[in-house]
mmCIF file of C-alpha atoms in Angstrom:
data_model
loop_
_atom_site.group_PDB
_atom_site.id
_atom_site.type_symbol
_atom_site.label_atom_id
_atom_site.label_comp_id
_atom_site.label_asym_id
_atom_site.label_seq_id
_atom_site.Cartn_x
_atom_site.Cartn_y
_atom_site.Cartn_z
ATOM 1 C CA UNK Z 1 121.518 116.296 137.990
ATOM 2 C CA UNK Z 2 119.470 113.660 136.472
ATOM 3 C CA UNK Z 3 118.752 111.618 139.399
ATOM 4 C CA UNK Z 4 119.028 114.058 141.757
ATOM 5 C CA UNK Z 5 116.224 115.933 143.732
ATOM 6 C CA UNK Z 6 115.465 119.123 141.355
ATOM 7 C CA UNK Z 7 115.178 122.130 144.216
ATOM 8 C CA UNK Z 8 113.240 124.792 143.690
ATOM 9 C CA UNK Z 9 111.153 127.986 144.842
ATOM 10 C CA UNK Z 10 108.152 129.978 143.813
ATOM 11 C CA UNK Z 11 108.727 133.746 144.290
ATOM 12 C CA UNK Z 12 105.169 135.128 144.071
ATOM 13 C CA UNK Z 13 102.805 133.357 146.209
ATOM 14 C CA UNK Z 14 99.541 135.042 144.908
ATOM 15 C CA UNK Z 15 96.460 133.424 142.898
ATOM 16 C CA UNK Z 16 99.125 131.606 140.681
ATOM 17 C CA UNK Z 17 102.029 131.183 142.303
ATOM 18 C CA UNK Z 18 100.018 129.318 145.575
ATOM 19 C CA UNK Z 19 99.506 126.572 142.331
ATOM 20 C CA UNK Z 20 102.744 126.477 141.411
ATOM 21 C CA UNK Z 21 103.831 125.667 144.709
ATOM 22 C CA UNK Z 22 101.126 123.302 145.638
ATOM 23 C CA UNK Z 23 101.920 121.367 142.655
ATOM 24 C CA UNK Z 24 105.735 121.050 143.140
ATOM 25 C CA UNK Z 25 105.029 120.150 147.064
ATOM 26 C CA UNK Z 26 103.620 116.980 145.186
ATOM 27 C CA UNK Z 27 105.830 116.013 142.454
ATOM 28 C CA UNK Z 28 107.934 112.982 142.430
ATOM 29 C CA UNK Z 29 112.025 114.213 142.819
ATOM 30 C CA UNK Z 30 111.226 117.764 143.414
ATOM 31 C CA UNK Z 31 111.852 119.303 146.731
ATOM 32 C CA UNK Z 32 110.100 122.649 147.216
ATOM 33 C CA UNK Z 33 112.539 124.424 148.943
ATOM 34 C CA UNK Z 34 110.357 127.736 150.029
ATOM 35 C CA UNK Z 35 108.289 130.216 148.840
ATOM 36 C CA UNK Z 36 108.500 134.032 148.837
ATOM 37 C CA UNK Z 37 105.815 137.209 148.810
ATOM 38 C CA UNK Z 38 106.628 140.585 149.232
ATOM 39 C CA UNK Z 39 103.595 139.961 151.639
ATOM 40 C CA UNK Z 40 105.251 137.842 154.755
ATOM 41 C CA UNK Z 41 102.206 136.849 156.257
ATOM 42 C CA UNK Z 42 100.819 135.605 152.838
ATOM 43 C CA UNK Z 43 104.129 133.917 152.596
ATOM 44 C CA UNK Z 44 104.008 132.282 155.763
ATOM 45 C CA UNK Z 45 100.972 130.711 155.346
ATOM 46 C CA UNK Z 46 101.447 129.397 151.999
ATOM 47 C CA UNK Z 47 105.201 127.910 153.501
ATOM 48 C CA UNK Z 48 103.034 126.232 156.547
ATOM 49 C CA UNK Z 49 100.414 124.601 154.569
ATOM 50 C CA UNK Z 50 102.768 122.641 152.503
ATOM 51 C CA UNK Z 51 105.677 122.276 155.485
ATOM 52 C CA UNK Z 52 108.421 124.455 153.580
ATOM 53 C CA UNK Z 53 109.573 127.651 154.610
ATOM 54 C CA UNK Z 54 108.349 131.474 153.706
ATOM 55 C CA UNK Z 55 110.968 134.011 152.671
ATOM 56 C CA UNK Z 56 110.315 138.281 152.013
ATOM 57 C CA UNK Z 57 113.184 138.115 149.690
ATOM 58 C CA UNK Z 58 113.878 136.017 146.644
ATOM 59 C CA UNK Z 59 117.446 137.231 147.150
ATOM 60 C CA UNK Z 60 117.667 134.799 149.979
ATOM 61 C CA UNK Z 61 116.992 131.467 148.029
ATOM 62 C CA UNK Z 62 119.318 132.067 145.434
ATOM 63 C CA UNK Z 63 122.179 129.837 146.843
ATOM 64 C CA UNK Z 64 119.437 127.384 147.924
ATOM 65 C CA UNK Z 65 117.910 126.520 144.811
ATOM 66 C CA UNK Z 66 118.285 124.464 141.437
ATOM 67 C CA UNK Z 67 115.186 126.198 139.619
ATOM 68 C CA UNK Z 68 112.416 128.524 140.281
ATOM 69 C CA UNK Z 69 109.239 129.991 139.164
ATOM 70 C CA UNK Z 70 108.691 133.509 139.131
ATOM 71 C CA UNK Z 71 104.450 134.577 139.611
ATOM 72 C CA UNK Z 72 104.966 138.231 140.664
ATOM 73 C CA UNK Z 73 103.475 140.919 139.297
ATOM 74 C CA UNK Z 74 104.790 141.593 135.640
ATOM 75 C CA UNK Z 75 106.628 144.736 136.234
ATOM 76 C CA UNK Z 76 108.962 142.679 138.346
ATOM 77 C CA UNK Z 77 110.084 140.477 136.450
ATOM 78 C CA UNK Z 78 112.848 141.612 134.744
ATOM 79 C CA UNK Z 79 114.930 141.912 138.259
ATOM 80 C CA UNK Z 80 114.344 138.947 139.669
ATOM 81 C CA UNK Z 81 114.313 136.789 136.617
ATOM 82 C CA UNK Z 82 117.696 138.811 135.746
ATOM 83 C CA UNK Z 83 119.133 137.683 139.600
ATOM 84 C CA UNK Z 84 118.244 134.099 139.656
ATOM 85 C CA UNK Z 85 119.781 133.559 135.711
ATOM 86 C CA UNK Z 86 122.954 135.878 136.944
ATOM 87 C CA UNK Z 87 123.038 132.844 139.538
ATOM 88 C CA UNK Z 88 122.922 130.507 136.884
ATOM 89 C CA UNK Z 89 119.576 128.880 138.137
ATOM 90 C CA UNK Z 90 116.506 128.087 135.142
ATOM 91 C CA UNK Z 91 113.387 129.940 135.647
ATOM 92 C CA UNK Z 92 109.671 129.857 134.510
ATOM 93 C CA UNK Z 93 108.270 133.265 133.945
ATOM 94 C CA UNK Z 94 104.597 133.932 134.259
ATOM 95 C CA UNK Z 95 103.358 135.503 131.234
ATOM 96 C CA UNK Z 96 103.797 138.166 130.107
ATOM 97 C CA UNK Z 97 107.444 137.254 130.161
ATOM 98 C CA UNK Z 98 108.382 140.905 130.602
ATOM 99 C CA UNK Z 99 106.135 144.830 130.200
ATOM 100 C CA UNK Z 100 108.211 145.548 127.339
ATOM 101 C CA UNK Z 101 110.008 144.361 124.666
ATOM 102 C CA UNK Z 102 113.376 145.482 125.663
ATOM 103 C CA UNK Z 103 113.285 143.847 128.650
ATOM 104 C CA UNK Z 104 112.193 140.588 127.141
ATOM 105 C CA UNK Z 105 115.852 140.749 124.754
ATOM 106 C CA UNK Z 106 118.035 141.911 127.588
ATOM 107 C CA UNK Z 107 116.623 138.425 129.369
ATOM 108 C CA UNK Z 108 116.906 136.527 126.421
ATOM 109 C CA UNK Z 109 120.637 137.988 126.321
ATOM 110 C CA UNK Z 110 121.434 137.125 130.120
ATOM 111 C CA UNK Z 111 119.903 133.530 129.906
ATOM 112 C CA UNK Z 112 121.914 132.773 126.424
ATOM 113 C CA UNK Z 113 125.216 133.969 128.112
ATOM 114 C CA UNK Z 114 124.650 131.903 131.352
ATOM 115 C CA UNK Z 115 123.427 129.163 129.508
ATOM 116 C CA UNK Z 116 120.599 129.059 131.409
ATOM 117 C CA UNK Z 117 116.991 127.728 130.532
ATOM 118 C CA UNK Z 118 114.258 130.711 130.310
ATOM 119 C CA UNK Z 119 110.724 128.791 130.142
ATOM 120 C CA UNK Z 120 108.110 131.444 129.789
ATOM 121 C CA UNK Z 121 104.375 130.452 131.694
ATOM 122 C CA UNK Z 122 102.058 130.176 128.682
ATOM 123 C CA UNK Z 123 99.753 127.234 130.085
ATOM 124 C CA UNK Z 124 97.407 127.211 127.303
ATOM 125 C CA UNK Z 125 100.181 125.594 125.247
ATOM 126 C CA UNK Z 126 100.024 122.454 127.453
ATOM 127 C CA UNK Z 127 96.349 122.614 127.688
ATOM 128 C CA UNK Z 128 94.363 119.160 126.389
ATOM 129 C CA UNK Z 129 92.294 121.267 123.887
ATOM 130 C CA UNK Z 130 95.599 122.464 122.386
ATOM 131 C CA UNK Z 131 96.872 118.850 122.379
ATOM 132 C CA UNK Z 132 93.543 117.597 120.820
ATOM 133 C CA UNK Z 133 93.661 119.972 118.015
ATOM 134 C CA UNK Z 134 97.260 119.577 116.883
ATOM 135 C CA UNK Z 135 96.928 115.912 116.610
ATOM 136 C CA UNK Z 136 94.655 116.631 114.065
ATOM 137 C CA UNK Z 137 96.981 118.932 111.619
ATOM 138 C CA UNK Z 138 94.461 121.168 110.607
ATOM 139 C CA UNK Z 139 96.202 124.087 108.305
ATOM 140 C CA UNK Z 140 94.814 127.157 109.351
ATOM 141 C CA UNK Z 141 93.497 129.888 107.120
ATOM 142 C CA UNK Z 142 91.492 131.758 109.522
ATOM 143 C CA UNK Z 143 91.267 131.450 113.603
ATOM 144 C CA UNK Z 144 88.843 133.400 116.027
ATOM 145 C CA UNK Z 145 89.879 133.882 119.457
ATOM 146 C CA UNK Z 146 87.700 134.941 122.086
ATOM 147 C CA UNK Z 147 88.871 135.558 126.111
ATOM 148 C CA UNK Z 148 86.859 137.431 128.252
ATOM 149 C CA UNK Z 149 86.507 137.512 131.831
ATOM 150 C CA UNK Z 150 85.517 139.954 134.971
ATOM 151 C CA UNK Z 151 88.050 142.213 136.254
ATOM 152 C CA UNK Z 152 90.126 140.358 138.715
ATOM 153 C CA UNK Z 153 92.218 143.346 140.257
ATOM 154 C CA UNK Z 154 95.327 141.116 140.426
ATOM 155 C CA UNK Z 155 96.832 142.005 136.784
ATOM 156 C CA UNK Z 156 96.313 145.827 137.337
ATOM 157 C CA UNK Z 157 99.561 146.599 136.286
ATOM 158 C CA UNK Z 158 98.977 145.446 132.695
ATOM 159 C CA UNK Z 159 96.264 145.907 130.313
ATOM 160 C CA UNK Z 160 94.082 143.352 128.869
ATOM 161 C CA UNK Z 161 96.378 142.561 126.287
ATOM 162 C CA UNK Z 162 99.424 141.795 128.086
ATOM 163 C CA UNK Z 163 97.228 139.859 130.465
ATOM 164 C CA UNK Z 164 94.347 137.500 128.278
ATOM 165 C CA UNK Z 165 94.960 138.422 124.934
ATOM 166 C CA UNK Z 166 98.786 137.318 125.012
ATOM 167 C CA UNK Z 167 97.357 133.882 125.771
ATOM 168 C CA UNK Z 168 96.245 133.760 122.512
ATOM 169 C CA UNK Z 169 98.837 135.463 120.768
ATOM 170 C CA UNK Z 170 100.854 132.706 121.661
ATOM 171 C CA UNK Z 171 99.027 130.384 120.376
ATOM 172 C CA UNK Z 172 98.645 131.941 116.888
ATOM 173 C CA UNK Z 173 101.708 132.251 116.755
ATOM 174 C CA UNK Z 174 102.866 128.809 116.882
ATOM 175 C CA UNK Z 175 99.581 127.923 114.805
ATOM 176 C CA UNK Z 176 100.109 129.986 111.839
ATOM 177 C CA UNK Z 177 104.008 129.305 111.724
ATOM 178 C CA UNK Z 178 104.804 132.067 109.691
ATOM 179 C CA UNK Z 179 105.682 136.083 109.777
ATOM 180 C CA UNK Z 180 103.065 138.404 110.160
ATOM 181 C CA UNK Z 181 102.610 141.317 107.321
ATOM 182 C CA UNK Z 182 100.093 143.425 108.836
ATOM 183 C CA UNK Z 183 98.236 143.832 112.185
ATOM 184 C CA UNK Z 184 95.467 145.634 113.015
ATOM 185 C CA UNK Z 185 93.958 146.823 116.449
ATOM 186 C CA UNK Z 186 91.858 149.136 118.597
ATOM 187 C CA UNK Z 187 91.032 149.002 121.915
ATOM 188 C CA UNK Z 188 89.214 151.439 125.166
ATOM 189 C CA UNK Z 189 89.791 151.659 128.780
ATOM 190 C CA UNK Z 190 87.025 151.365 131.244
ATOM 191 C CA UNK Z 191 88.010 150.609 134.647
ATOM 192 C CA UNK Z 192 91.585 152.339 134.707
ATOM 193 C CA UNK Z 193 94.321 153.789 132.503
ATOM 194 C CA UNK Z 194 94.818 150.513 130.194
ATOM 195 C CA UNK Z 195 93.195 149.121 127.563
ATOM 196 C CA UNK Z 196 90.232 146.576 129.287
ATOM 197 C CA UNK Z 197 88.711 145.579 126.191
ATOM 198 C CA UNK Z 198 91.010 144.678 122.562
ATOM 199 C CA UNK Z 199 90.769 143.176 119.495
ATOM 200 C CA UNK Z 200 93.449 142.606 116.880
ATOM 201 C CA UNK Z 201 93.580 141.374 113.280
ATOM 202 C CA UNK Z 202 96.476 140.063 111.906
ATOM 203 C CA UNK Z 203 97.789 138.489 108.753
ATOM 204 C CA UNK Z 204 100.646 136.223 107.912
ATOM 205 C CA UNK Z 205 102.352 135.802 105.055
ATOM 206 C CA UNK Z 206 101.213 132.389 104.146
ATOM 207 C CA UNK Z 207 97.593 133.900 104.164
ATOM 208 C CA UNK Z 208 96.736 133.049 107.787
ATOM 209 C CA UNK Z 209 94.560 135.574 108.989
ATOM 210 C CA UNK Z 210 93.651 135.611 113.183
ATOM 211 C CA UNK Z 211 91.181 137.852 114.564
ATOM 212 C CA UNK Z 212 91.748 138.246 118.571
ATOM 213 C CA UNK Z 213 89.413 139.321 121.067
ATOM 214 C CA UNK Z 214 89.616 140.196 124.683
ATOM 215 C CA UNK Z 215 88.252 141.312 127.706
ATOM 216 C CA UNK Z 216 88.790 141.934 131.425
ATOM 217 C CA UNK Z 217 85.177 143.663 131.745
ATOM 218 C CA UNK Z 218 82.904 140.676 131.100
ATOM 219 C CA UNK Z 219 80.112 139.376 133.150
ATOM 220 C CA UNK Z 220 81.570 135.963 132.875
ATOM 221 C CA UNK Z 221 84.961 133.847 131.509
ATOM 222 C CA UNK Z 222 84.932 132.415 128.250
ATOM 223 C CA UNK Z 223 87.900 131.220 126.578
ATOM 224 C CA UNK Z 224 86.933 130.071 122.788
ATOM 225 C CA UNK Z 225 89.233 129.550 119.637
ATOM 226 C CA UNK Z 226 87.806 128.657 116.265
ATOM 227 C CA UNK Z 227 90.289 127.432 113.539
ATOM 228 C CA UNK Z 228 89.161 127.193 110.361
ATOM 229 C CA UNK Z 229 91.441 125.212 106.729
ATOM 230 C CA UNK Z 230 89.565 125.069 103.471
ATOM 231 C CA UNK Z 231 87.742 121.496 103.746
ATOM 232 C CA UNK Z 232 87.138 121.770 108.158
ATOM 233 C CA UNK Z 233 87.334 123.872 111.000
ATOM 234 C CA UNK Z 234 87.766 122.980 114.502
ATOM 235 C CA UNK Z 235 85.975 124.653 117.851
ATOM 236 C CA UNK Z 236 87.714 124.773 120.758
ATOM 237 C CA UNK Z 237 86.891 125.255 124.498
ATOM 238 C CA UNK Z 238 89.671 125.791 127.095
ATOM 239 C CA UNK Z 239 87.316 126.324 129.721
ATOM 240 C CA UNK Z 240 84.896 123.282 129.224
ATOM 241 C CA UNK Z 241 88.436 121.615 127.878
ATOM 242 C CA UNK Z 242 86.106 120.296 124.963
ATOM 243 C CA UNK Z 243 86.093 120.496 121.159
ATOM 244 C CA UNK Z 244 84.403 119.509 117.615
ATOM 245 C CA UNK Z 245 85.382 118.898 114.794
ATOM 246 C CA UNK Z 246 83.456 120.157 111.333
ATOM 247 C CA UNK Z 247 84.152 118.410 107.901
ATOM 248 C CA UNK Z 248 81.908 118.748 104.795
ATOM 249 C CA UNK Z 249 79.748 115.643 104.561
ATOM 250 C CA UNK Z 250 78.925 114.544 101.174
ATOM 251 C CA UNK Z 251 75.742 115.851 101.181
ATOM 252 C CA UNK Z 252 77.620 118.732 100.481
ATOM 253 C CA UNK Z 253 78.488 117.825 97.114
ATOM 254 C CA UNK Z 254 75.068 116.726 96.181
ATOM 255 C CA UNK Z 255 73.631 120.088 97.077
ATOM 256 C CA UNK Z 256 76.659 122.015 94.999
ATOM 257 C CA UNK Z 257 75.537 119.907 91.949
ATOM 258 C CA UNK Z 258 72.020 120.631 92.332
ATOM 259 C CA UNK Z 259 72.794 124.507 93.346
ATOM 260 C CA UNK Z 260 74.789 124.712 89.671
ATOM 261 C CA UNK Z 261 72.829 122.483 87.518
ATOM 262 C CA UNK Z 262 69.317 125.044 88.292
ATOM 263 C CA UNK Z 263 67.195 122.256 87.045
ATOM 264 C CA UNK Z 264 63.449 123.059 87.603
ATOM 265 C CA UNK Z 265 62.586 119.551 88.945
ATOM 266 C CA UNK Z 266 65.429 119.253 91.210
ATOM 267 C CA UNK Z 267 66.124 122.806 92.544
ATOM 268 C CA UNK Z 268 63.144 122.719 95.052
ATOM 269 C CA UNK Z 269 65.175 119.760 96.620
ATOM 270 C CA UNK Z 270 67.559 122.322 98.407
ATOM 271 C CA UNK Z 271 64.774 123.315 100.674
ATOM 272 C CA UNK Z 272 65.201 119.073 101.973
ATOM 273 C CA UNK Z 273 68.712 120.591 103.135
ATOM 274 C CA UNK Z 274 69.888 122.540 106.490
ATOM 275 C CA UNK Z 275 73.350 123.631 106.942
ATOM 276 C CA UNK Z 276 74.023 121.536 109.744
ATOM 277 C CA UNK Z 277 73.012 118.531 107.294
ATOM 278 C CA UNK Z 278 76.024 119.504 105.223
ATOM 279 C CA UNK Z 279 78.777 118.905 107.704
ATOM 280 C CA UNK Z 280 79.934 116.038 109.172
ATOM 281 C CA UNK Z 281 80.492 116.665 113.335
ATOM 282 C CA UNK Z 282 82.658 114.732 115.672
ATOM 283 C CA UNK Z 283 83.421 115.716 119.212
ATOM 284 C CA UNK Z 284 86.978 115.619 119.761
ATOM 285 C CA UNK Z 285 88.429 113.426 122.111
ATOM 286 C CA UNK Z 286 90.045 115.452 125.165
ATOM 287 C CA UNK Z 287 92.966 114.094 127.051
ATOM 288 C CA UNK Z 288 92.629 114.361 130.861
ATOM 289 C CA UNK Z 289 95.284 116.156 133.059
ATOM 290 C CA UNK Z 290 95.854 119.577 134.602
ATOM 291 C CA UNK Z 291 97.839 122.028 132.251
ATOM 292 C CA UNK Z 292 99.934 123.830 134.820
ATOM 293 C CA UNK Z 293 100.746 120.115 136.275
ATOM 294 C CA UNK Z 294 102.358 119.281 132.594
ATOM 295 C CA UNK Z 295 103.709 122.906 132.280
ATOM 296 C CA UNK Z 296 105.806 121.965 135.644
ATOM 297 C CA UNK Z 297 106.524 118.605 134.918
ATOM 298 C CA UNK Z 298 108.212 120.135 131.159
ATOM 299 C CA UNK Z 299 109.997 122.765 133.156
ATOM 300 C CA UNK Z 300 111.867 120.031 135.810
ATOM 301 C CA UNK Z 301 112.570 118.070 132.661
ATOM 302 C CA UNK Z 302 114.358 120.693 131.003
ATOM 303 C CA UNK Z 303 115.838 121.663 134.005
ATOM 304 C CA UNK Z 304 116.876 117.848 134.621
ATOM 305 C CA UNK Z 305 118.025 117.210 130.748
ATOM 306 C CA UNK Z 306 119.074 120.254 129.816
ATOM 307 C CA UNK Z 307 116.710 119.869 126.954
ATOM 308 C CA UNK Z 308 115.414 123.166 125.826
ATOM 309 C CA UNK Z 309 111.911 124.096 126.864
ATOM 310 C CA UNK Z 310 108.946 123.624 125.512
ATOM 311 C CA UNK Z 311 107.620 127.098 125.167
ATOM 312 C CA UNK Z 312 111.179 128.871 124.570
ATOM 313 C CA UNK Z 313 112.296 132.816 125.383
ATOM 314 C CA UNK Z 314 112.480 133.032 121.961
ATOM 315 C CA UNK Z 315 109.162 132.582 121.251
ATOM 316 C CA UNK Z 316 108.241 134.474 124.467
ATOM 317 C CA UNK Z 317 109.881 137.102 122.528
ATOM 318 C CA UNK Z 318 108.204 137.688 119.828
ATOM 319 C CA UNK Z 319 104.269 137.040 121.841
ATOM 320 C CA UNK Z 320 106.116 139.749 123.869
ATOM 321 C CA UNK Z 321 106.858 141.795 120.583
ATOM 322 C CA UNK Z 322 103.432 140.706 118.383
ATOM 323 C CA UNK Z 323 101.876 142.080 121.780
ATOM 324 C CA UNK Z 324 103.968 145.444 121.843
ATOM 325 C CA UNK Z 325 102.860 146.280 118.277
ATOM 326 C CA UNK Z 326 98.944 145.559 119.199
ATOM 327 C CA UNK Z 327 99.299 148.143 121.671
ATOM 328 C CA UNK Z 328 101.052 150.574 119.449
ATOM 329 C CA UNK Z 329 98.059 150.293 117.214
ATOM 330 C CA UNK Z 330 95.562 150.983 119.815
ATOM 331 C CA UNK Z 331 97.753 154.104 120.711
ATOM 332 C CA UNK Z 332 97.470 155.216 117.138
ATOM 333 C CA UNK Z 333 93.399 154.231 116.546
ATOM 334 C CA UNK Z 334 91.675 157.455 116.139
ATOM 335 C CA UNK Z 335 87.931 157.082 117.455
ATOM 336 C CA UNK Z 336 85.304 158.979 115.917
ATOM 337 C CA UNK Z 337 84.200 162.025 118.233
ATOM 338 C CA UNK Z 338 87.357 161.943 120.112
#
């Protein structure tokens, strides 16, 4: 298949899914075969403004295709993931890769006994801030995430933290690089029956500790990370796609000497000193391209190559399982008065 024409479909034609398929209409040796809704007139549009054809059921393109994202709502897709990999044909999974954890291993079992590649849709991984940051191989001890946003009524199915927060779970995750010891989390609903707003503290057992925060109930998006190692820390914004970079300047020893030594004539000196005077600051430099773009382009590689995919079932596994314990512990938070 290497220098063939990689076919493929996008089942789910909603908010998402319309980018998948826009983006595969225009990638070099990929044919986009069709597209396919559960709504048919959402579908046919979608199929006539990029000349391919609409379909009501995925069922339909499964002798049709060589690959195929999946964008539907998360409680479906377990079936249709579990028909196109029966088929032997990759897929990319939206995140959440499943609604539950046993789902998630009786997928990862299918797709290991097809031999099939399982590429789970966590864009942030392939976002430029992400790519800035790692170049720099800053050893976390400590990372803040914050991702809010307004209710968008298209994730209803899920709470917040199988919809934002698992964003950032996934990128902990591969941060920290180690097993988690304890987690921590509470969490309320306020427009339905799930959990809107979350936060979550967990600790690994190289010391790593991540404190998570989300919500769907916002008056506007942010999407912030903070990661902090004992001599910098880095901030990061996914939505501006900008970061900085904080080192201690040497200023900062100077005032440590002068802090310890007490003397009379030189202690008044501190006042000469502000905190941002203490840190060196340099804006990191931000590669320019469209994450979903390079999410696609890794999956048709993978599906070309055979190479295993960049953000494996494995570990959409265990953001799957990390995820399943958070909301266990907002099940068992007891709030005052309740």
């Amino acid at each position: 298949m290497t220098n063939d024409e990689i076919k493929v479909a996008v089942i789910g034609v909603g908010y998402v899914g319309k980018e998948h398929a826009r983006i595969y209409h225009a990638m070099e040796g990929v044919c986009l075969i069709g597209v396919c809704d559960k709504d048919q007139k959402r579908a046919r549009e979608v199929a006539v403004s990029l000349s391919t054809k609409g379909f009501a059921d995925h069922k339909e393109l499964l002798d049709k295709v060589d690959a195929a994202s999946i964008a539907t709502p998360t409680q479906t897709h377990f079936q249709i993931a579990s028909d196109f990999l029966k088929a032997g044909i990759p897929v990319l999974v939206e995140k959440p890769m499943t609604s539950n954890l046993e789902e998630a291993d009786r997928l990862a079992a299918l797709a290991g006994q097809k031999g099939v590649a399982l590429q789970v849709g966590f864009v942030e991984r392939f976002s430029p801030v992400i790519e800035a940051a790692k170049k720099l191989n800053i050893n976390p001890k400590f990372i803040e995430a914050h991702r809010l946003s307004p209710f968008r009524f298209r994730s209803a199915d899920i709470g917040v933290v199988l919809d934002l927060m698992i964003h950032d779970i996934d990128i902990v995750l591969h941060l920290a690089a180690s097993e988690i010891k304890k987690l921590d989390a509470c969490g309320v609903a306020v427009i339905g029956d799930k959990e809107d707003i979350a936060n979550a503290r967990i600790t690994f057992a190289s010391g790593c500790v991540a404190n998570l925060t989300a919500s769907r109930v916002a008056t506007r998006a942010l999407r912030r990370m903070r990661i902090f190692s004992p001599d910098s820390y880095i901030s990061l914004d996914f939505g501006q796609k900008s970061g900085y970079l904080y080192k201690k300047s040497d200023k900062l020893t100077t005032w440590r000497d002068l802090k310890l030594t007490g003397d009379v004539s030189t202690i008044a000196d501190l006042k000469g000193f502000s905190f941002g005077d203490l840190l060196d600051i340099h804006e990191i430099p931000m590669p320019d391209f469209e994450p979903l773009q390079k999410e696609l382009e890794a999956f048709i590689h993978s599906v070309r190559t055979h190479a295993p995919p960049v953000v494996s079932l494995q570990e959409g596994r265990r953001a799957i399982a990390t995820a399943t314990q958070i909301l266990e512990a907002i099940k068992e938070h007891s709030w005052e008065g309740e």
